[in-house]
Tab-separated table of C-alpha atoms in Angstrom:
chain	number	residue	atom	x	y	z
A	15	MET	CA	89.703	95.683	126.763
A	16	GLU	CA	91.942	98.755	126.536
A	17	LEU	CA	90.594	101.566	128.687
A	18	ASN	CA	91.873	105.022	127.945
A	19	ARG	CA	92.418	107.205	131.005
A	20	ARG	CA	90.743	110.091	129.194
A	21	THR	CA	87.485	108.116	129.196
A	22	VAL	CA	87.801	107.362	132.916
A	23	ILE	CA	88.459	110.986	133.828
A	24	ALA	CA	85.705	112.312	131.570
A	25	GLY	CA	83.226	109.857	133.015
A	26	ALA	CA	84.128	110.764	136.563
A	27	ALA	CA	83.844	114.456	135.800
A	28	ALA	CA	80.431	113.928	134.245
A	29	ALA	CA	79.324	112.150	137.400
A	30	GLY	CA	80.518	115.087	139.507
A	31	ILE	CA	83.222	113.151	141.368
A	32	ALA	CA	87.027	113.295	141.430
A	33	ALA	CA	88.773	110.891	139.058
A	34	THR	CA	91.088	108.795	141.247
A	35	THR	CA	93.271	105.753	140.870
A	36	LEU	CA	94.779	103.439	143.440
A	37	GLY	CA	98.254	104.682	144.254
A	38	GLY	CA	97.683	108.239	143.045
A	39	THR	CA	95.255	110.875	141.908
A	40	ALA	CA	94.260	111.473	138.302
A	41	HIS	CA	93.095	115.087	138.320
A	42	ALA	CA	90.179	115.979	136.060
A	43	THR	CA	91.296	119.621	136.038
A	44	GLY	CA	94.634	121.402	135.831
A	45	GLY	CA	97.556	120.384	138.004
A	46	GLY	CA	99.588	122.644	140.258
A	47	LYS	CA	102.566	124.748	139.259
A	48	PRO	CA	105.716	122.734	138.414
A	49	VAL	CA	108.115	122.359	141.348
A	50	LYS	CA	111.843	123.081	141.004
A	51	THR	CA	114.561	121.345	143.050
A	52	LEU	CA	118.350	121.095	142.746
A	53	PHE	CA	119.442	117.838	141.076
A	54	GLY	CA	123.204	118.434	140.969
A	55	ARG	CA	126.045	120.531	139.619
A	56	LEU	CA	128.221	120.139	136.553
A	57	ALA	CA	132.017	120.116	136.851
A	58	ASP	CA	132.124	123.878	136.236
A	59	GLY	CA	129.630	124.500	139.041
A	60	THR	CA	126.570	125.045	136.825
A	61	LYS	CA	123.419	124.087	138.679
A	62	VAL	CA	121.115	121.483	137.150
A	63	HIS	CA	117.517	121.520	138.341
A	64	LEU	CA	114.796	118.903	138.406
A	65	TRP	CA	111.283	120.060	137.536
A	66	SER	CA	108.347	117.965	138.784
A	67	LEU	CA	104.916	118.181	137.123
A	68	GLU	CA	101.682	116.281	137.605
A	69	ASN	CA	98.407	116.484	135.720
A	70	GLY	CA	95.647	114.161	134.599
A	71	GLY	CA	97.219	111.228	136.416
A	72	THR	CA	100.618	111.565	134.716
A	73	ARG	CA	103.717	112.469	136.725
A	74	LEU	CA	106.689	113.919	134.863
A	75	LYS	CA	110.189	114.887	136.058
A	76	VAL	CA	112.473	116.859	133.744
A	77	LEU	CA	116.083	118.014	134.056
A	78	SER	CA	117.347	121.373	132.836
A	79	TYR	CA	120.390	119.407	131.602
A	80	GLY	CA	119.524	118.073	128.154
A	81	GLY	CA	115.794	118.616	128.702
A	82	ILE	CA	115.971	115.051	129.987
A	83	VAL	CA	112.844	113.174	131.052
A	84	GLN	CA	114.238	111.718	134.261
A	85	SER	CA	110.992	109.965	135.162
A	86	LEU	CA	107.489	109.558	133.735
A	87	GLU	CA	104.987	107.744	135.933
A	88	ILE	CA	101.612	106.420	134.820
A	89	PRO	CA	99.199	103.895	136.405
A	90	ASP	CA	98.493	100.366	135.226
A	91	ARG	CA	95.065	98.744	134.879
A	92	ARG	CA	94.862	98.447	138.685
A	93	GLY	CA	95.857	102.046	139.260
A	94	ARG	CA	99.394	101.210	140.386
A	95	TYR	CA	102.012	103.756	139.329
A	96	ALA	CA	105.373	102.967	137.780
A	97	ASN	CA	108.090	104.987	136.098
A	98	VAL	CA	108.055	103.830	132.459
A	99	SER	CA	111.173	105.756	131.337
A	100	ALA	CA	114.723	104.447	131.710
A	101	GLY	CA	117.304	106.752	133.244
A	102	PHE	CA	119.501	107.490	136.264
A	103	ASP	CA	119.024	108.924	139.751
A	104	ASN	CA	122.124	111.129	139.601
A	105	LEU	CA	123.619	113.775	137.325
A	106	GLU	CA	127.054	112.173	137.130
A	107	ASP	CA	125.764	109.142	135.216
A	108	TYR	CA	123.825	111.305	132.771
A	109	VAL	CA	126.992	113.284	132.021
A	110	ALA	CA	129.426	110.380	131.868
A	111	GLN	CA	127.624	107.468	130.269
A	112	SER	CA	124.034	108.085	129.218
A	113	PRO	CA	122.938	106.628	125.847
A	114	TYR	CA	120.640	109.669	125.423
A	115	PHE	CA	118.233	108.486	128.140
A	116	GLY	CA	115.171	110.763	127.974
A	117	ALA	CA	117.019	113.599	126.221
A	118	LEU	CA	116.086	116.347	123.803
A	119	ILE	CA	118.022	115.703	120.611
A	120	GLY	CA	119.458	118.325	118.240
A	121	ARG	CA	120.484	119.937	116.112
A	122	TYR	CA	119.949	116.814	114.087
A	123	GLY	CA	118.282	113.719	115.486
A	124	ASN	CA	119.684	110.435	114.172
A	125	ARG	CA	122.710	110.042	111.883
A	126	ILE	CA	124.372	112.058	109.151
A	127	GLY	CA	126.757	109.997	107.044
A	128	GLN	CA	130.462	110.834	107.438
A	129	GLY	CA	129.323	113.864	109.429
A	130	ARG	CA	129.199	115.887	106.226
A	131	PHE	CA	126.615	117.606	104.067
A	132	THR	CA	126.517	120.284	101.385
A	133	LEU	CA	124.027	123.148	101.520
A	134	ASP	CA	123.767	125.877	98.875
A	135	GLY	CA	127.068	124.700	97.404
A	136	LYS	CA	129.001	124.902	100.673
A	137	SER	CA	130.295	121.785	102.439
A	138	HIS	CA	129.931	121.470	106.221
A	139	GLN	CA	131.908	119.092	108.426
A	140	LEU	CA	130.106	118.145	111.630
A	141	SER	CA	131.267	116.640	114.892
A	142	VAL	CA	131.737	112.883	114.348
A	143	ASN	CA	130.854	110.788	117.395
A	144	ASP	CA	129.553	107.408	116.149
A	145	GLY	CA	132.315	105.719	114.216
A	146	GLU	CA	132.518	107.750	111.014
A	147	GLN	CA	129.051	109.250	111.495
A	148	SER	CA	127.583	112.224	113.290
A	149	LEU	CA	124.877	111.042	115.696
A	150	HIS	CA	122.230	113.151	117.440
A	151	GLY	CA	123.968	116.480	116.846
A	152	GLY	CA	127.538	115.444	117.603
A	153	ALA	CA	129.703	115.009	120.676
A	154	GLN	CA	128.103	117.974	122.473
A	155	GLY	CA	124.573	117.963	121.133
A	156	PHE	CA	121.475	119.483	122.692
A	157	ASP	CA	121.303	116.512	125.072
A	158	LYS	CA	124.448	117.823	126.833
A	159	ARG	CA	123.426	121.465	127.135
A	160	VAL	CA	121.777	123.211	130.069
A	161	TRP	CA	118.448	124.653	128.924
A	162	ASP	CA	116.684	127.706	130.295
A	163	VAL	CA	113.400	126.518	131.808
A	164	GLU	CA	110.251	128.542	132.425
A	165	PRO	CA	107.295	126.794	134.106
A	166	PHE	CA	103.714	127.649	133.199
A	167	VAL	CA	100.119	126.933	134.099
A	168	LYS	CA	97.681	127.688	131.285
A	169	GLY	CA	94.063	126.891	131.978
A	170	SER	CA	93.974	123.204	132.867
A	171	ASP	CA	97.421	122.504	131.359
A	172	VAL	CA	100.790	122.635	133.119
A	173	GLY	CA	104.202	122.550	131.549
A	174	LEU	CA	107.679	123.843	130.869
A	175	HIS	CA	109.145	126.101	128.192
A	176	LEU	CA	112.746	125.037	127.498
A	177	SER	CA	114.998	127.380	125.519
A	178	TYR	CA	118.503	127.044	124.118
A	179	THR	CA	120.488	129.078	121.578
A	180	SER	CA	123.008	127.146	119.497
A	181	VAL	CA	125.634	129.526	118.113
A	182	ASP	CA	126.829	129.588	114.516
A	183	GLY	CA	129.350	126.787	113.980
A	184	GLU	CA	128.457	124.772	117.071
A	185	MET	CA	129.244	121.114	116.302
A	186	GLY	CA	129.898	122.284	112.736
A	187	TYR	CA	126.348	123.443	111.973
A	188	PRO	CA	125.855	126.773	110.195
A	189	GLY	CA	123.676	129.521	111.625
A	190	THR	CA	122.667	130.617	115.101
A	191	LEU	CA	119.669	128.463	115.946
A	192	LYS	CA	117.213	129.691	118.573
A	193	THR	CA	115.281	126.705	119.892
A	194	LYS	CA	112.208	126.536	122.110
A	195	VAL	CA	110.682	123.245	123.205
A	196	THR	CA	107.479	123.107	125.232
A	197	TYR	CA	106.558	120.134	127.403
A	198	THR	CA	102.856	120.155	128.310
A	199	LEU	CA	100.878	117.834	130.558
A	200	THR	CA	97.213	118.191	129.678
A	201	ARG	CA	94.282	117.690	132.030
A	202	HIS	CA	93.829	114.281	130.392
A	203	GLY	CA	97.384	113.247	131.261
A	204	ASP	CA	98.735	113.523	127.689
A	205	TRP	CA	102.362	114.566	127.312
A	206	ARG	CA	102.714	116.976	124.383
A	207	ILE	CA	106.002	118.213	122.919
A	208	ASP	CA	106.032	121.321	120.715
A	209	TYR	CA	109.321	122.107	118.978
A	210	GLU	CA	110.132	125.527	117.491
A	211	ALA	CA	113.318	126.958	115.997
A	212	THR	CA	114.575	129.894	113.894
A	213	THR	CA	117.939	130.550	112.261
A	214	ASP	CA	119.929	133.464	110.847
A	215	LYS	CA	121.634	131.291	108.175
A	216	ALA	CA	120.474	128.350	106.121
A	217	THR	CA	120.972	125.191	108.170
A	218	VAL	CA	119.487	121.736	108.776
A	219	VAL	CA	117.305	120.847	111.773
A	220	ASN	CA	115.742	117.617	113.011
A	221	LEU	CA	114.661	117.751	116.661
A	222	THR	CA	113.290	114.794	118.591
A	223	SER	CA	112.934	113.179	122.023
A	224	HIS	CA	114.884	110.090	123.058
A	225	VAL	CA	112.837	108.543	125.868
A	226	TYR	CA	113.531	104.848	126.483
A	227	TRP	CA	110.154	103.231	127.187
A	228	ASN	CA	109.280	100.143	129.194
A	229	LEU	CA	105.556	100.180	129.957
A	230	ALA	CA	105.925	97.361	132.483
A	231	GLY	CA	108.105	99.723	134.514
A	232	GLU	CA	111.704	100.886	134.455
A	233	GLY	CA	114.094	98.033	135.249
A	234	SER	CA	111.407	95.352	134.893
A	235	GLY	CA	113.162	93.434	132.105
A	236	THR	CA	112.582	92.834	128.424
A	237	ILE	CA	110.243	94.773	126.170
A	238	GLU	CA	110.045	91.915	123.666
A	239	ASP	CA	106.539	91.027	124.890
A	240	HIS	CA	105.324	94.595	124.254
A	241	GLU	CA	102.963	94.811	121.295
A	242	LEU	CA	103.738	97.495	118.726
A	243	ARG	CA	101.863	98.880	115.764
A	244	ILE	CA	103.338	101.423	113.322
A	245	ALA	CA	101.263	102.929	110.519
A	246	ALA	CA	103.981	102.584	107.894
A	247	SER	CA	104.188	100.517	104.714
A	248	ARG	CA	107.856	101.353	104.081
A	249	TYR	CA	111.099	101.818	105.977
A	250	THR	CA	114.617	103.023	105.174
A	251	PRO	CA	117.192	100.176	105.077
A	252	THR	CA	120.704	101.064	106.234
A	253	ASP	CA	124.281	100.208	105.409
A	254	ALA	CA	126.874	98.837	107.853
A	255	GLY	CA	127.201	102.294	109.443
A	256	LEU	CA	123.428	102.472	110.017
A	257	ILE	CA	123.131	105.204	107.377
A	258	PRO	CA	120.090	104.885	105.084
A	259	THR	CA	120.912	103.585	101.617
A	260	GLY	CA	118.279	105.887	100.119
A	261	GLU	CA	115.848	103.049	99.384
A	262	LEU	CA	112.260	103.252	100.637
A	263	ALA	CA	111.660	99.535	101.087
A	264	GLU	CA	108.313	97.803	101.518
A	265	VAL	CA	107.726	96.254	104.950
A	266	ALA	CA	105.367	93.601	103.548
A	267	GLY	CA	106.755	90.117	104.005
A	268	THR	CA	109.589	91.295	106.283
A	269	PRO	CA	110.170	91.500	110.067
A	270	PHE	CA	109.643	95.268	109.680
A	271	ASP	CA	105.912	94.916	109.113
A	272	PHE	CA	104.183	96.403	112.164
A	273	ARG	CA	101.069	97.541	110.331
A	274	LYS	CA	99.167	95.154	112.587
A	275	ALA	CA	100.167	95.037	116.243
A	276	LYS	CA	102.563	92.220	117.097
A	277	PRO	CA	104.983	91.390	119.927
A	278	ILE	CA	108.351	93.020	119.352
A	279	GLY	CA	110.123	89.747	120.070
A	280	ARG	CA	108.226	87.787	117.415
A	281	ASP	CA	110.620	88.612	114.565
A	282	ILE	CA	113.554	90.322	116.258
A	283	ARG	CA	115.815	87.273	115.898
A	284	VAL	CA	114.830	86.415	112.347
A	285	SER	CA	117.909	86.064	110.131
A	286	HIS	CA	117.291	89.216	108.118
A	287	PRO	CA	120.370	91.178	106.956
A	288	GLN	CA	119.009	94.452	108.333
A	289	LEU	CA	118.382	92.945	111.776
A	290	VAL	CA	121.833	91.385	111.823
A	291	THR	CA	123.533	94.694	110.965
A	292	ALA	CA	121.648	96.694	113.605
A	293	LYS	CA	121.547	93.887	116.204
A	294	GLY	CA	117.776	94.294	116.230
A	295	PHE	CA	115.461	97.099	115.172
A	296	ASP	CA	117.153	100.473	114.740
A	297	HIS	CA	115.466	101.904	111.668
A	298	ASN	CA	113.331	104.740	110.414
A	299	TRP	CA	109.767	103.897	109.372
A	300	VAL	CA	108.273	105.986	106.552
A	301	LEU	CA	104.883	106.928	107.962
A	302	ASP	CA	102.005	106.413	105.535
A	303	LYS	CA	100.478	109.796	106.406
A	304	GLY	CA	103.572	111.791	105.411
A	305	ILE	CA	103.985	115.333	106.728
A	306	THR	CA	100.709	116.662	108.118
A	307	ALA	CA	99.460	120.015	109.368
A	308	ARG	CA	98.398	118.519	112.698
A	309	PRO	CA	99.590	115.518	114.711
A	310	GLU	CA	98.057	112.236	113.558
A	311	HIS	CA	98.133	108.886	115.333
A	312	VAL	CA	101.012	106.795	113.961
A	313	ALA	CA	101.983	104.207	116.573
A	314	THR	CA	100.605	102.263	119.517
A	315	LEU	CA	102.684	100.436	122.131
A	316	ARG	CA	101.038	98.112	124.651
A	317	ASP	CA	102.315	96.063	127.571
A	318	PRO	CA	99.942	93.105	128.079
A	319	SER	CA	101.123	92.451	131.649
A	320	SER	CA	100.240	95.890	133.053
A	321	GLY	CA	97.685	96.975	130.478
A	322	ARG	CA	99.535	100.265	129.978
A	323	THR	CA	99.388	101.692	126.475
A	324	LEU	CA	101.148	104.521	124.683
A	325	ARG	CA	99.676	106.158	121.584
A	326	ILE	CA	101.887	108.506	119.618
A	327	ALA	CA	100.607	111.228	117.291
A	328	THR	CA	102.869	113.488	115.247
A	329	ASN	CA	103.009	115.680	112.175
A	330	GLU	CA	106.480	114.325	111.318
A	331	PRO	CA	106.994	111.950	108.334
A	332	GLY	CA	109.182	109.382	110.112
A	333	LEU	CA	109.457	107.279	113.248
A	334	GLN	CA	112.712	105.721	114.434
A	335	PHE	CA	112.081	102.492	116.345
A	336	TYR	CA	115.114	101.405	118.357
A	337	SER	CA	114.801	98.201	120.377
A	338	GLY	CA	117.562	98.940	122.903
A	339	ASN	CA	120.105	96.799	121.054
A	340	PHE	CA	123.207	98.349	122.605
A	341	LEU	CA	122.149	98.219	126.250
A	342	ASP	CA	124.715	95.769	127.621
A	343	GLY	CA	124.189	95.462	131.368
A	344	THR	CA	126.747	98.124	132.301
A	345	LEU	CA	124.172	100.817	133.171
A	346	THR	CA	122.090	100.812	136.361
A	347	GLY	CA	118.756	102.577	136.751
A	348	PRO	CA	117.117	104.283	139.760
A	349	THR	CA	115.720	100.978	141.073
A	350	GLY	CA	119.200	99.426	141.177
A	351	ARG	CA	118.530	97.107	138.238
A	352	THR	CA	120.851	96.943	135.248
A	353	TYR	CA	119.690	97.609	131.706
A	354	ARG	CA	120.359	94.749	129.319
A	355	GLN	CA	119.726	94.392	125.596
A	356	GLY	CA	116.043	94.908	124.853
A	357	ASP	CA	115.122	96.223	128.321
A	358	ALA	CA	113.726	99.472	126.853
A	359	LEU	CA	112.840	100.911	123.450
A	360	CYS	CA	112.690	104.271	121.703
A	361	LEU	CA	110.046	105.660	119.343
A	362	GLU	CA	111.535	108.884	117.965
A	363	THR	CA	109.303	111.043	115.766
A	364	GLN	CA	111.477	112.743	113.179
A	365	HIS	CA	112.465	113.524	109.626
A	366	PHE	CA	114.599	110.805	108.083
A	367	PRO	CA	118.244	110.082	108.973
A	368	ASP	CA	120.861	111.539	106.606
A	369	SER	CA	118.238	113.634	104.807
A	370	PRO	CA	120.767	116.391	103.995
A	371	ASN	CA	122.552	113.832	101.767
A	372	LYS	CA	119.429	112.141	100.354
A	373	PRO	CA	117.545	114.347	97.849
A	374	ARG	CA	114.614	111.880	97.763
A	375	PHE	CA	113.994	112.303	101.476
A	376	PRO	CA	111.826	115.137	102.878
A	377	SER	CA	113.975	118.240	103.329
A	378	THR	CA	115.301	119.267	106.745
A	379	VAL	CA	116.611	122.643	105.558
A	380	LEU	CA	115.607	125.702	107.588
A	381	ARG	CA	116.229	129.190	106.202
A	382	PRO	CA	116.134	132.683	107.710
A	383	GLY	CA	112.561	133.942	107.972
A	384	GLN	CA	111.169	130.425	108.319
A	385	VAL	CA	110.005	128.839	111.586
A	386	TYR	CA	110.619	125.172	112.284
A	387	ARG	CA	107.567	123.755	114.045
A	388	THR	CA	106.640	120.185	114.859
A	389	THR	CA	104.499	118.493	117.505
A	390	THR	CA	104.337	115.045	119.063
A	391	VAL	CA	101.634	113.928	121.515
A	392	HIS	CA	101.908	110.918	123.842
A	393	THR	CA	98.589	109.592	125.091
A	394	PHE	CA	98.582	107.014	127.879
A	395	GLY	CA	95.916	104.398	128.554
A	396	ARG	CA	95.338	101.209	130.500
């Protein structure tokens, strides 16, 4: 039976005792102030810091470079902790070869076809960094910027405010975009991300987080035995460049049907044209709930071996599920193990890829006077 850590902590608190787990402490109240240490320096001498937070039994480490989640530790059903996020133990690898491990993504998460879009009659050419496409904001997206970080303790929550200003024309995007992203660890151990942005010119925005999950533990091998459920009856098929065709296709009767939880590996090698093109799952699911005022539960990931679970809630209309298809054994994680195809997966809450060129898709346009706001909550259980 799945046991949510929130229930354990609440029960312990009601009994008047500390909520503890083997291998670590799951605090029923607020954690301490985030701790800052030097992680490394960029080639120009800029310092990159590592921020360490703990609350509610969740341990989180974040870099000022790219807002990267360098480590996220949670306990299994026996209380044993493991880092469930793929990454590196040094700055040099993040700079030179990271496939967006743990990073904040912007200005535009996912792909824009040909790196071009037209807004208010004006054409914009973006940085192209994925064949003919612009991916995750271009060659120097938000994942490669040093963010200003301000720690906070608010009641029983602890967290970080990350801020970055993207100037007009950066990577080809119009408008100066002021971005603030807040990482919060709640007293229950939930990891909440609140995104906020404003602009001085009409532009497009689609922010997301690119954590690579393996609930059995970083470097432990395949995620194909993980069970996944996505509350989506449709998805967006792609062309050879992984750009959506514009169709909102039904998942029924296809390998893309995750409306009921199933092992990821069950259908990943089915001879379906979309799986062949992407070398696995690398698609946007059209969430049944659509855009909502508050975050709603849209996906559950479970590792049967450890019992760890991840529940994702968001107010976004889409979820990109990427099954780690392009991990090829050339990258080595903190435990000294290499990452091979399918050794980690991403669940990126978002608006749809290439929305600026697809009128049927929900708009990603942000105008002066408007505030871009979106929230995603990760709840861990065992």
